């Protein structure tokens, strides 16, 4: 089932000296790659990444050393094919050739998890940053449920996941590769078999652990020769041992507590499961204005003691204009749970501001956690241009930690909802009361009574009397 | 004498025959020209397709709108000329057993949602206000292009609406209604602003004919699925999905449109006959008194497709090479070779965040309220204790 993720577009403009540049990067280049990671549960995670880089003719004077950040989020947007279509249109080969052939909506949305993103950033081409290139990265991550797609078996293949196979690389791409994560199975050939056998492997420290990937290069003519298509398959020779995956060093949860429709409390739990290292986390919360936060009730506790953040920035909300913005840098002690909680009061909206289905509730956007998590294995400094795209999305120059951006779950709160049928009820009742009470009084006071002589009857009565006289009966 | 007469008669007969043939040839030419004259004078096509119902059990209204969208796109109108408004999401609704699909036929034969659908107004954005703003063009300047109806006076516009309606109104999203008078006034605004050449209005709701009763602008043709006092019925439920998939009228219109291709010469009279009472149970109605051309001269593709008259030219155009850009790129390349490789900026500069200088708050003079409050306090004080204290204060 597709999990509807909030669509957050973060445009981070880094205007400062920083950015990779190599003398031989072509004028505009496209690199595409697909990373397939089989998960211990049997599900398969697939991440597409497309990077387009082009030179900009703009010349900039001097060195501006400041950061601009605008944060806007739509808490609830159902992500479906109508979001995928404009995303695909940004790709140069646009689902006709290369890896984007696999982007078929009916398979991508029948998944446990679906996430799409567009990242744009400028890169300085020289030290003084007077000429820049732009980098556009598009990422799409899906997690396929083994039982829905695999019909119960844990083997997977590209055809089974995407109902398509790879045929030709995108002619505009300078690099087009598929990486399959075979970290746990590269030692022996007895648990798993990957078909066709990979020509090369790639080993690196990704997200703090050493990982091995089988590499399939679509631009390598030997790859797609006989059958004109590439269908990667993975077969399990032995049933995989169901071991629990390792707990990540940083994870978070968020929930609303309290009762009633007046007050509540918003709590975020941050878990640091590293046995001995503490690290800082930047927590960004954007709460809509109709939850009036009481900032004096903001408490941060770790291991039972109060934890004072190293940096707090709070921008209060203005009704109907802007939401609350709360940004804190919190040091998470090793092996602990940190609870950040704040109380709020729910506001009453004007009746035209309610959505057509207000009893569903109102969504609160997730908090964003950014952290440099210490790695288990130190990474050696790499050449950014040569390494695959998934390594350079959030590159960190210091190899002892890796950068992670987490989103907590979006929340649903009920606001005090009026009864929308009341205007109709009031009109009916008032009109009835006015008609019955005032109307009766009005009639009694203004009605005049006069006696009306009965009419002597018309022709019919005379005819009837004639007949009655003939019969001998008294007349009418 | 008789021979001469015969000859004369034969010659006159021959002359008459020649004249007749000439005349018929000329007449057919004139007829052709007259037919050209009655062809539509539009140069572009637009479509505004609106589904006004929310909630899963109104799946059929979304399927109705998407099937018209599919036909209109298939016959040539591009996404940039279609304004699609869907009030709720059925394809990726958690209750949909087959995500990213919306079916119109039982047994899941036809997926009208498709692979490249572009929805312009979705979910809460489908309101009466937005619909009227799209029609009349009175949109805030920040509206993206895909949400605008950028038609001109040579545009043929197809407007399709479906949902729940009644006598004289159409319900939007269970919370507001649009009346037939508002709709007629919106069309009049469009006419006065020259926003359409001809307009085809199709509505598939209960008592749909009441919505076109009040139109008074020229060049509007209207179709409805049922008359006043009748309900439009839905077609068939699907046991796997659990809801009714389509409404009857639109189902038969879809079947009719599936046989149309961009070269078809089918005209509007065939569309009027699409769903007789035996199939539709309700009586579809139409209104053509405001339309200037005869419906039998109006092609279906005048509204549902985007058939252009193409003129082929044999001229050649030469494309120039951009030589000056290449030279500047070479300069940059030489520049770059001398530079050392640069790094990405820091993702989370913790030290910089912690040691930021606190921002100086600007001093603002006290506002009117504070000044008024102090003036009141001072006034009360002096009134109470007398003006003689003033020289001790100031």
PDB file of N, CA, C and O in Angstrom, chain B residues 93-134:
ATOM      1  N   UNK B  93      -6.231   6.319  -3.222  1.00  0.00           N
ATOM      2  CA  UNK B  93      -7.010   6.251  -1.999  1.00  0.00           C
ATOM      3  C   UNK B  93      -6.680   4.941  -1.291  1.00  0.00           C
ATOM      4  O   UNK B  93      -6.554   3.909  -1.950  1.00  0.00           O
ATOM      5  N   UNK B  94      -6.521   4.955   0.017  1.00  0.00           N
ATOM      6  CA  UNK B  94      -6.209   3.695   0.704  1.00  0.00           C
ATOM      7  C   UNK B  94      -7.233   2.595   0.475  1.00  0.00           C
ATOM      8  O   UNK B  94      -6.925   1.430   0.639  1.00  0.00           O
ATOM      9  N   UNK B  95      -8.463   2.965   0.082  1.00  0.00           N
ATOM     10  CA  UNK B  95      -9.461   1.934  -0.144  1.00  0.00           C
ATOM     11  C   UNK B  95      -9.397   1.322  -1.530  1.00  0.00           C
ATOM     12  O   UNK B  95     -10.161   0.412  -1.838  1.00  0.00           O
ATOM     13  N   UNK B  96      -8.532   1.829  -2.376  1.00  0.00           N
ATOM     14  CA  UNK B  96      -8.482   1.323  -3.739  1.00  0.00           C
ATOM     15  C   UNK B  96      -7.636   0.065  -3.769  1.00  0.00           C
ATOM     16  O   UNK B  96      -6.448   0.118  -3.449  1.00  0.00           O
ATOM     17  N   UNK B  97      -8.214  -1.067  -4.154  1.00  0.00           N
ATOM     18  CA  UNK B  97      -7.421  -2.298  -4.138  1.00  0.00           C
ATOM     19  C   UNK B  97      -6.333  -2.331  -5.206  1.00  0.00           C
ATOM     20  O   UNK B  97      -5.381  -3.092  -5.079  1.00  0.00           O
ATOM     21  N   UNK B  98      -6.463  -1.507  -6.236  1.00  0.00           N
ATOM     22  CA  UNK B  98      -5.412  -1.427  -7.248  1.00  0.00           C
ATOM     23  C   UNK B  98      -4.967   0.026  -7.319  1.00  0.00           C
ATOM     24  O   UNK B  98      -5.597   0.829  -8.017  1.00  0.00           O
ATOM     25  N   UNK B  99      -3.925   0.369  -6.629  1.00  0.00           N
ATOM     26  CA  UNK B  99      -3.532   1.776  -6.584  1.00  0.00           C
ATOM     27  C   UNK B  99      -3.114   2.302  -7.941  1.00  0.00           C
ATOM     28  O   UNK B  99      -2.710   1.547  -8.825  1.00  0.00           O
ATOM     29  N   UNK B 100      -3.235   3.608  -8.099  1.00  0.00           N
ATOM     30  CA  UNK B 100      -2.873   4.325  -9.328  1.00  0.00           C
ATOM     31  C   UNK B 100      -3.721   3.880 -10.513  1.00  0.00           C
ATOM     32  O   UNK B 100      -3.285   3.970 -11.654  1.00  0.00           O
ATOM     33  N   UNK B 101      -4.933   3.383 -10.235  1.00  0.00           N
ATOM     34  CA  UNK B 101      -5.828   3.065 -11.341  1.00  0.00           C
ATOM     35  C   UNK B 101      -7.225   3.569 -11.016  1.00  0.00           C
ATOM     36  O   UNK B 101      -7.632   3.570  -9.862  1.00  0.00           O
ATOM     37  N   UNK B 102      -7.946   3.984 -12.050  1.00  0.00           N
ATOM     38  CA  UNK B 102      -9.368   4.292 -11.914  1.00  0.00           C
ATOM     39  C   UNK B 102     -10.030   3.616 -13.102  1.00  0.00           C
ATOM     40  O   UNK B 102      -9.690   3.904 -14.251  1.00  0.00           O
ATOM     41  N   UNK B 103     -10.931   2.723 -12.817  1.00  0.00           N
ATOM     42  CA  UNK B 103     -11.510   1.927 -13.902  1.00  0.00           C
ATOM     43  C   UNK B 103     -12.871   2.436 -14.286  1.00  0.00           C
ATOM     44  O   UNK B 103     -13.629   2.955 -13.468  1.00  0.00           O
ATOM     45  N   UNK B 104     -13.198   2.240 -15.553  1.00  0.00           N
ATOM     46  CA  UNK B 104     -14.512   2.656 -16.010  1.00  0.00           C
ATOM     47  C   UNK B 104     -15.386   1.472 -16.372  1.00  0.00           C
ATOM     48  O   UNK B 104     -16.599   1.604 -16.446  1.00  0.00           O
ATOM     49  N   UNK B 105     -14.789   0.350 -16.645  1.00  0.00           N
ATOM     50  CA  UNK B 105     -15.565  -0.822 -17.025  1.00  0.00           C
ATOM     51  C   UNK B 105     -15.389  -1.883 -15.957  1.00  0.00           C
ATOM     52  O   UNK B 105     -14.345  -1.989 -15.339  1.00  0.00           O
ATOM     53  N   UNK B 106     -16.415  -2.690 -15.818  1.00  0.00           N
ATOM     54  CA  UNK B 106     -16.357  -3.802 -14.858  1.00  0.00           C
ATOM     55  C   UNK B 106     -15.220  -4.733 -15.250  1.00  0.00           C
ATOM     56  O   UNK B 106     -14.804  -4.758 -16.398  1.00  0.00           O
ATOM     57  N   UNK B 107     -14.729  -5.491 -14.323  1.00  0.00           N
ATOM     58  CA  UNK B 107     -13.614  -6.411 -14.574  1.00  0.00           C
ATOM     59  C   UNK B 107     -12.362  -5.666 -14.987  1.00  0.00           C
ATOM     60  O   UNK B 107     -11.481  -6.229 -15.620  1.00  0.00           O
ATOM     61  N   UNK B 108     -12.303  -4.419 -14.623  1.00  0.00           N
ATOM     62  CA  UNK B 108     -11.068  -3.641 -14.750  1.00  0.00           C
ATOM     63  C   UNK B 108     -10.508  -3.654 -16.151  1.00  0.00           C
ATOM     64  O   UNK B 108      -9.329  -3.890 -16.360  1.00  0.00           O
ATOM     65  N   UNK B 109     -11.378  -3.379 -17.123  1.00  0.00           N
ATOM     66  CA  UNK B 109     -10.877  -3.432 -18.491  1.00  0.00           C
ATOM     67  C   UNK B 109     -10.123  -2.190 -18.876  1.00  0.00           C
ATOM     68  O   UNK B 109      -9.110  -2.266 -19.548  1.00  0.00           O
ATOM     69  N   UNK B 110     -10.631  -1.035 -18.527  1.00  0.00           N
ATOM     70  CA  UNK B 110     -10.044   0.189 -19.038  1.00  0.00           C
ATOM     71  C   UNK B 110      -9.640   1.081 -17.872  1.00  0.00           C
ATOM     72  O   UNK B 110     -10.477   1.507 -17.096  1.00  0.00           O
ATOM     73  N   UNK B 111      -8.341   1.365 -17.796  1.00  0.00           N
ATOM     74  CA  UNK B 111      -7.852   2.240 -16.739  1.00  0.00           C
ATOM     75  C   UNK B 111      -7.852   3.672 -17.270  1.00  0.00           C
ATOM     76  O   UNK B 111      -6.995   4.044 -18.062  1.00  0.00           O
ATOM     77  N   UNK B 112      -8.828   4.462 -16.871  1.00  0.00           N
ATOM     78  CA  UNK B 112      -8.907   5.805 -17.421  1.00  0.00           C
ATOM     79  C   UNK B 112      -7.934   6.752 -16.729  1.00  0.00           C
ATOM     80  O   UNK B 112      -7.762   7.880 -17.168  1.00  0.00           O
ATOM     81  N   UNK B 113      -7.327   6.341 -15.634  1.00  0.00           N
ATOM     82  CA  UNK B 113      -6.388   7.232 -14.958  1.00  0.00           C
ATOM     83  C   UNK B 113      -5.106   7.344 -15.757  1.00  0.00           C
ATOM     84  O   UNK B 113      -4.480   8.398 -15.817  1.00  0.00           O
ATOM     85  N   UNK B 114      -4.699   6.253 -16.390  1.00  0.00           N
ATOM     86  CA  UNK B 114      -3.583   6.347 -17.309  1.00  0.00           C
ATOM     87  C   UNK B 114      -2.249   6.533 -16.624  1.00  0.00           C
ATOM     88  O   UNK B 114      -2.121   6.479 -15.404  1.00  0.00           O
ATOM     89  N   UNK B 115      -1.254   6.778 -17.435  1.00  0.00           N
ATOM     90  CA  UNK B 115       0.109   6.855 -16.941  1.00  0.00           C
ATOM     91  C   UNK B 115       0.650   8.277 -16.938  1.00  0.00           C
ATOM     92  O   UNK B 115       1.714   8.530 -16.396  1.00  0.00           O
ATOM     93  N   UNK B 116      -0.047   9.190 -17.592  1.00  0.00           N
ATOM     94  CA  UNK B 116       0.491  10.546 -17.704  1.00  0.00           C
ATOM     95  C   UNK B 116      -0.604  11.564 -17.471  1.00  0.00           C
ATOM     96  O   UNK B 116      -0.795  12.483 -18.236  1.00  0.00           O
ATOM     97  N   UNK B 117      -1.326  11.358 -16.374  1.00  0.00           N
ATOM     98  CA  UNK B 117      -2.425  12.278 -16.086  1.00  0.00           C
ATOM     99  C   UNK B 117      -1.864  13.504 -15.374  1.00  0.00           C
ATOM    100  O   UNK B 117      -0.925  13.410 -14.586  1.00  0.00           O
ATOM    101  N   UNK B 118      -2.424  14.655 -15.678  1.00  0.00           N
ATOM    102  CA  UNK B 118      -2.017  15.880 -14.989  1.00  0.00           C
ATOM    103  C   UNK B 118      -3.260  16.537 -14.447  1.00  0.00           C
ATOM    104  O   UNK B 118      -4.097  16.998 -15.215  1.00  0.00           O
ATOM    105  N   UNK B 119      -3.354  16.575 -13.143  1.00  0.00           N
ATOM    106  CA  UNK B 119      -4.519  17.165 -12.505  1.00  0.00           C
ATOM    107  C   UNK B 119      -4.146  18.575 -12.084  1.00  0.00           C
ATOM    108  O   UNK B 119      -3.143  18.781 -11.418  1.00  0.00           O
ATOM    109  N   UNK B 120      -4.952  19.560 -12.484  1.00  0.00           N
ATOM    110  CA  UNK B 120      -4.581  20.932 -12.194  1.00  0.00           C
ATOM    111  C   UNK B 120      -5.127  21.417 -10.869  1.00  0.00           C
ATOM    112  O   UNK B 120      -4.444  22.061 -10.112  1.00  0.00           O
ATOM    113  N   UNK B 121      -6.381  21.111 -10.598  1.00  0.00           N
ATOM    114  CA  UNK B 121      -6.954  21.492  -9.316  1.00  0.00           C
ATOM    115  C   UNK B 121      -7.330  20.215  -8.597  1.00  0.00           C
ATOM    116  O   UNK B 121      -8.123  19.427  -9.097  1.00  0.00           O
ATOM    117  N   UNK B 122      -6.740  19.996  -7.441  1.00  0.00           N
ATOM    118  CA  UNK B 122      -7.041  18.744  -6.760  1.00  0.00           C
ATOM    119  C   UNK B 122      -7.557  19.014  -5.365  1.00  0.00           C
ATOM    120  O   UNK B 122      -7.240  20.020  -4.755  1.00  0.00           O
ATOM    121  N   UNK B 123      -8.361  18.117  -4.882  1.00  0.00           N
ATOM    122  CA  UNK B 123      -8.793  18.066  -3.491  1.00  0.00           C
ATOM    123  C   UNK B 123      -9.450  19.379  -3.076  1.00  0.00           C
ATOM    124  O   UNK B 123     -10.409  19.804  -3.696  1.00  0.00           O
ATOM    125  N   UNK B 124      -8.957  20.052  -2.063  1.00  0.00           N
ATOM    126  CA  UNK B 124      -9.657  21.222  -1.544  1.00  0.00           C
ATOM    127  C   UNK B 124      -9.635  22.417  -2.483  1.00  0.00           C
ATOM    128  O   UNK B 124     -10.331  23.401  -2.243  1.00  0.00           O
ATOM    129  N   UNK B 125      -8.848  22.348  -3.560  1.00  0.00           N
ATOM    130  CA  UNK B 125      -8.796  23.505  -4.457  1.00  0.00           C
ATOM    131  C   UNK B 125      -9.996  23.573  -5.386  1.00  0.00           C
ATOM    132  O   UNK B 125     -10.184  24.559  -6.082  1.00  0.00           O
ATOM    133  N   UNK B 126     -10.795  22.500  -5.437  1.00  0.00           N
ATOM    134  CA  UNK B 126     -11.953  22.509  -6.321  1.00  0.00           C
ATOM    135  C   UNK B 126     -13.098  23.171  -5.563  1.00  0.00           C
ATOM    136  O   UNK B 126     -13.815  22.536  -4.799  1.00  0.00           O
ATOM    137  N   UNK B 127     -13.232  24.452  -5.741  1.00  0.00           N
ATOM    138  CA  UNK B 127     -14.315  25.196  -5.091  1.00  0.00           C
ATOM    139  C   UNK B 127     -15.038  26.006  -6.151  1.00  0.00           C
ATOM    140  O   UNK B 127     -14.532  26.199  -7.258  1.00  0.00           O
ATOM    141  N   UNK B 128     -16.212  26.485  -5.777  1.00  0.00           N
ATOM    142  CA  UNK B 128     -16.986  27.286  -6.721  1.00  0.00           C
ATOM    143  C   UNK B 128     -16.187  28.517  -7.122  1.00  0.00           C
ATOM    144  O   UNK B 128     -16.151  28.913  -8.297  1.00  0.00           O
ATOM    145  N   UNK B 129     -15.507  29.114  -6.150  1.00  0.00           N
ATOM    146  CA  UNK B 129     -14.753  30.334  -6.449  1.00  0.00           C
ATOM    147  C   UNK B 129     -13.653  30.063  -7.466  1.00  0.00           C
ATOM    148  O   UNK B 129     -13.501  30.800  -8.442  1.00  0.00           O
ATOM    149  N   UNK B 130     -12.912  28.980  -7.255  1.00  0.00           N
ATOM    150  CA  UNK B 130     -11.829  28.680  -8.191  1.00  0.00           C
ATOM    151  C   UNK B 130     -12.378  28.342  -9.564  1.00  0.00           C
ATOM    152  O   UNK B 130     -11.796  28.723 -10.582  1.00  0.00           O
ATOM    153  N   UNK B 131     -13.503  27.634  -9.598  1.00  0.00           N
ATOM    154  CA  UNK B 131     -14.075  27.280 -10.891  1.00  0.00           C
ATOM    155  C   UNK B 131     -14.494  28.526 -11.651  1.00  0.00           C
ATOM    156  O   UNK B 131     -14.195  28.691 -12.837  1.00  0.00           O
ATOM    157  N   UNK B 132     -15.158  29.451 -10.958  1.00  0.00           N
ATOM    158  CA  UNK B 132     -15.594  30.671 -11.639  1.00  0.00           C
ATOM    159  C   UNK B 132     -14.408  31.536 -12.030  1.00  0.00           C
ATOM    160  O   UNK B 132     -14.420  32.202 -13.061  1.00  0.00           O
ATOM    161  N   UNK B 133     -13.361  31.502 -11.192  1.00  0.00           N
ATOM    162  CA  UNK B 133     -12.182  32.290 -11.547  1.00  0.00           C
ATOM    163  C   UNK B 133     -11.492  31.717 -12.781  1.00  0.00           C
ATOM    164  O   UNK B 133     -10.976  32.461 -13.615  1.00  0.00           O
ATOM    165  N   UNK B 134     -11.475  30.408 -12.869  1.00  0.00           N
ATOM    166  CA  UNK B 134     -10.870  29.799 -14.056  1.00  0.00           C
ATOM    167  C   UNK B 134     -11.662  30.197 -15.298  1.00  0.00           C
ATOM    168  O   UNK B 134     -11.103  30.596 -16.318  1.00  0.00           O
TER     169      UNK B 134
END
